[in-house]
PDB file of C-alpha atoms in Angstrom:
ATOM      1  CA  MET A  20     -58.347   3.026   1.990  1.00  0.00           C
ATOM      2  CA  SER A  21     -60.756   5.490   4.370  1.00  0.00           C
ATOM      3  CA  SER A  22     -59.262   8.685   5.672  1.00  0.00           C
ATOM      4  CA  SER A  23     -59.621   7.580   8.996  1.00  0.00           C
ATOM      5  CA  GLN A  24     -57.094   4.856   8.282  1.00  0.00           C
ATOM      6  CA  SER A  25     -53.562   5.387   8.149  1.00  0.00           C
ATOM      7  CA  THR A  26     -50.100   3.814   6.831  1.00  0.00           C
ATOM      8  CA  PRO A  27     -46.416   4.935   7.420  1.00  0.00           C
ATOM      9  CA  GLN A  28     -46.717   6.500   4.161  1.00  0.00           C
ATOM     10  CA  GLU A  29     -49.399   8.070   4.182  1.00  0.00           C
ATOM     11  CA  SER A  30     -48.088   9.379   7.347  1.00  0.00           C
ATOM     12  CA  LEU A  31     -44.883  10.785   6.151  1.00  0.00           C
ATOM     13  CA  GLN A  32     -46.499  11.959   2.881  1.00  0.00           C
ATOM     14  CA  ALA A  33     -48.869  14.608   5.191  1.00  0.00           C
ATOM     15  CA  ILE A  34     -45.476  15.466   6.977  1.00  0.00           C
ATOM     16  CA  ASN A  35     -43.738  16.033   3.345  1.00  0.00           C
ATOM     17  CA  ASN A  36     -46.678  18.214   2.098  1.00  0.00           C
ATOM     18  CA  ARG A  37     -47.119  20.163   4.883  1.00  0.00           C
ATOM     19  CA  THR A  38     -43.446  20.848   5.240  1.00  0.00           C
ATOM     20  CA  LEU A  39     -43.103  21.990   1.554  1.00  0.00           C
ATOM     21  CA  GLY A  40     -46.428  23.462   1.793  1.00  0.00           C
ATOM     22  CA  THR A  41     -48.300  21.786  -1.241  1.00  0.00           C
ATOM     23  CA  SER A  42     -51.631  19.827  -1.402  1.00  0.00           C
ATOM     24  CA  ALA A  43     -52.284  16.819   0.037  1.00  0.00           C
ATOM     25  CA  ASP A  44     -51.660  15.231  -3.695  1.00  0.00           C
ATOM     26  CA  SER A  45     -49.002  16.807  -4.976  1.00  0.00           C
ATOM     27  CA  PHE A  46     -46.522  14.087  -4.180  1.00  0.00           C
ATOM     28  CA  PRO A  47     -48.304  10.809  -4.285  1.00  0.00           C
ATOM     29  CA  VAL A  48     -47.000   7.624  -2.795  1.00  0.00           C
ATOM     30  CA  VAL A  49     -45.572   5.697  -5.928  1.00  0.00           C
ATOM     31  CA  THR A  50     -44.278   2.336  -6.651  1.00  0.00           C
ATOM     32  CA  LEU A  51     -40.570   1.206  -6.742  1.00  0.00           C
ATOM     33  CA  PRO A  52     -39.744  -1.882  -8.910  1.00  0.00           C
ATOM     34  CA  GLY A  53     -39.501  -4.145  -5.921  1.00  0.00           C
ATOM     35  CA  GLY A  54     -42.959  -3.515  -5.000  1.00  0.00           C
ATOM     36  CA  ASP A  55     -41.923  -1.177  -2.363  1.00  0.00           C
ATOM     37  CA  GLN A  56     -44.641   2.015  -1.668  1.00  0.00           C
ATOM     38  CA  VAL A  57     -43.036   5.201  -0.612  1.00  0.00           C
ATOM     39  CA  PRO A  58     -44.066   9.040  -0.900  1.00  0.00           C
ATOM     40  CA  THR A  59     -42.591  11.438  -3.275  1.00  0.00           C
ATOM     41  CA  GLY A  60     -41.054  14.527  -1.754  1.00  0.00           C
ATOM     42  CA  THR A  61     -39.458  13.202   0.923  1.00  0.00           C
ATOM     43  CA  VAL A  62     -35.821  14.011   0.368  1.00  0.00           C
ATOM     44  CA  GLY A  63     -37.394  17.353  -0.714  1.00  0.00           C
ATOM     45  CA  ALA A  64     -39.063  17.495   2.946  1.00  0.00           C
ATOM     46  CA  LEU A  65     -36.445  16.081   4.719  1.00  0.00           C
ATOM     47  CA  LEU A  66     -33.841  18.472   3.621  1.00  0.00           C
ATOM     48  CA  VAL A  67     -36.428  21.356   4.983  1.00  0.00           C
ATOM     49  CA  ASN A  68     -36.930  19.766   8.225  1.00  0.00           C
ATOM     50  CA  ILE A  69     -33.209  19.658   8.440  1.00  0.00           C
ATOM     51  CA  ARG A  70     -32.174  23.405   8.428  1.00  0.00           C
ATOM     52  CA  ALA A  71     -35.554  23.955  10.118  1.00  0.00           C
ATOM     53  CA  TYR A  72     -34.097  21.418  13.374  1.00  0.00           C
ATOM     54  CA  ASP A  73     -31.052  23.331  13.124  1.00  0.00           C
ATOM     55  CA  ALA A  74     -32.389  26.764  13.449  1.00  0.00           C
ATOM     56  CA  ALA A  75     -34.922  25.120  16.351  1.00  0.00           C
ATOM     57  CA  ALA A  76     -31.659  23.585  17.894  1.00  0.00           C
ATOM     58  CA  ALA A  77     -29.374  26.855  17.744  1.00  0.00           C
ATOM     59  CA  ALA A  78     -33.117  29.153  19.238  1.00  0.00           C
ATOM     60  CA  GLY A  79     -33.775  26.860  21.666  1.00  0.00           C
ATOM     61  CA  ASP A  80     -36.134  26.047  20.455  1.00  0.00           C
ATOM     62  CA  ALA A  81     -37.543  22.807  22.285  1.00  0.00           C
ATOM     63  CA  ASP A  82     -41.206  22.141  21.198  1.00  0.00           C
ATOM     64  CA  ALA A  83     -40.016  22.519  18.027  1.00  0.00           C
ATOM     65  CA  ARG A  84     -37.104  20.647  17.852  1.00  0.00           C
ATOM     66  CA  ASP A  85     -39.427  17.455  18.916  1.00  0.00           C
ATOM     67  CA  THR A  86     -42.059  17.999  16.377  1.00  0.00           C
ATOM     68  CA  LEU A  87     -39.356  18.372  13.558  1.00  0.00           C
ATOM     69  CA  ALA A  88     -37.733  14.732  14.984  1.00  0.00           C
ATOM     70  CA  ARG A  89     -40.528  13.189  14.514  1.00  0.00           C
ATOM     71  CA  ALA A  90     -40.718  14.527  11.195  1.00  0.00           C
ATOM     72  CA  ILE A  91     -36.988  13.448  10.504  1.00  0.00           C
ATOM     73  CA  ARG A  92     -37.504   9.828  12.224  1.00  0.00           C
ATOM     74  CA  ALA A  93     -40.604   9.350   9.882  1.00  0.00           C
ATOM     75  CA  ALA A  94     -38.189   9.968   7.027  1.00  0.00           C
ATOM     76  CA  VAL A  95     -35.372   7.628   7.579  1.00  0.00           C
ATOM     77  CA  PRO A  96     -37.556   3.813   6.859  1.00  0.00           C
ATOM     78  CA  VAL A  97     -38.331   5.258   3.433  1.00  0.00           C
ATOM     79  CA  LEU A  98     -34.704   6.227   2.643  1.00  0.00           C
ATOM     80  CA  GLN A  99     -33.733   3.631   3.916  1.00  0.00           C
ATOM     81  CA  ARG A 100     -35.603   1.495   1.114  1.00  0.00           C
ATOM     82  CA  VAL A 101     -34.960   3.671  -1.624  1.00  0.00           C
ATOM     83  CA  GLY A 102     -31.068   3.419  -0.685  1.00  0.00           C
ATOM     84  CA  MET A 103     -30.382   6.456   0.544  1.00  0.00           C
ATOM     85  CA  PHE A 104     -27.458   5.048   3.062  1.00  0.00           C
ATOM     86  CA  ASP A 105     -26.052   2.965   0.836  1.00  0.00           C
ATOM     87  CA  LEU A 106     -24.647   6.157  -0.913  1.00  0.00           C
ATOM     88  CA  PHE A 107     -24.279   7.894   2.255  1.00  0.00           C
ATOM     89  CA  ARG A 108     -23.632   5.884   5.052  1.00  0.00           C
ATOM     90  CA  PRO A 109     -25.299   7.096   8.332  1.00  0.00           C
ATOM     91  CA  ASP A 110     -21.879   7.861  10.241  1.00  0.00           C
ATOM     92  CA  GLU A 111     -21.762  10.376   7.291  1.00  0.00           C
ATOM     93  CA  TRP A 112     -24.575  11.813   7.790  1.00  0.00           C
ATOM     94  CA  THR A 113     -22.779  13.266  10.915  1.00  0.00           C
ATOM     95  CA  SER A 114     -21.809  16.613  11.656  1.00  0.00           C
ATOM     96  CA  ASP A 115     -20.261  18.897  14.222  1.00  0.00           C
ATOM     97  CA  ARG A 116     -22.543  21.507  12.134  1.00  0.00           C
ATOM     98  CA  SER A 117     -26.106  20.580  11.844  1.00  0.00           C
ATOM     99  CA  GLN A 118     -27.779  18.741  14.841  1.00  0.00           C
ATOM    100  CA  GLY A 119     -30.023  17.688  12.220  1.00  0.00           C
ATOM    101  CA  ARG A 120     -27.862  15.468   9.682  1.00  0.00           C
ATOM    102  CA  THR A 121     -26.770  14.499  12.983  1.00  0.00           C
ATOM    103  CA  LEU A 122     -30.049  12.931  14.028  1.00  0.00           C
ATOM    104  CA  VAL A 123     -30.882  11.429  10.426  1.00  0.00           C
ATOM    105  CA  GLY A 124     -27.388   9.330  10.814  1.00  0.00           C
ATOM    106  CA  GLN A 125     -28.616   8.486  14.282  1.00  0.00           C
ATOM    107  CA  THR A 126     -31.920   7.525  13.546  1.00  0.00           C
ATOM    108  CA  ALA A 127     -30.300   5.161  10.503  1.00  0.00           C
ATOM    109  CA  ALA A 128     -27.628   4.093  12.319  1.00  0.00           C
ATOM    110  CA  ALA A 129     -29.918   2.778  15.189  1.00  0.00           C
ATOM    111  CA  ALA A 130     -32.752   1.436  12.475  1.00  0.00           C
ATOM    112  CA  ALA A 131     -29.687  -0.685  10.522  1.00  0.00           C
ATOM    113  CA  ALA A 132     -28.465  -2.309  13.990  1.00  0.00           C
ATOM    114  CA  ALA A 133     -32.370  -3.367  15.249  1.00  0.00           C
ATOM    115  CA  ALA A 134     -32.700  -4.403  11.530  1.00  0.00           C
ATOM    116  CA  ALA A 135     -29.786  -6.837  12.065  1.00  0.00           C
ATOM    117  CA  LYS A 136     -30.567  -7.669  15.009  1.00  0.00           C
ATOM    118  CA  GLU A 137     -33.785  -9.102  14.040  1.00  0.00           C
ATOM    119  CA  GLN A 138     -32.043 -10.887  11.552  1.00  0.00           C
ATOM    120  CA  SER A 139     -29.709 -12.324  13.893  1.00  0.00           C
TER     121      SER A 139
END
């Protein structure tokens, strides 16, 4: 695939590498037993982005929050495919101490509701 084309996994892979300060090949895309391709480093990058989102929210930095919200939302589909929200349900992410965690939970819940609606 040429570098001018991008897939959701490649986009998230770039986010993960940028967030974690690593080179482009540090966290490759891997194929899970079911055939899904997911970028590695997603959970680590999510944790960093949640902390940064919380700091931006506390500082009132709306631009940083918007940028970080996009990165957090980009991770949710991959986390759904690997079963993160089977282990920790979306409502368990909601926290009065962390707006970033709450964003993850809200995004996952909305995605699950949209998927359920599509199936009905």
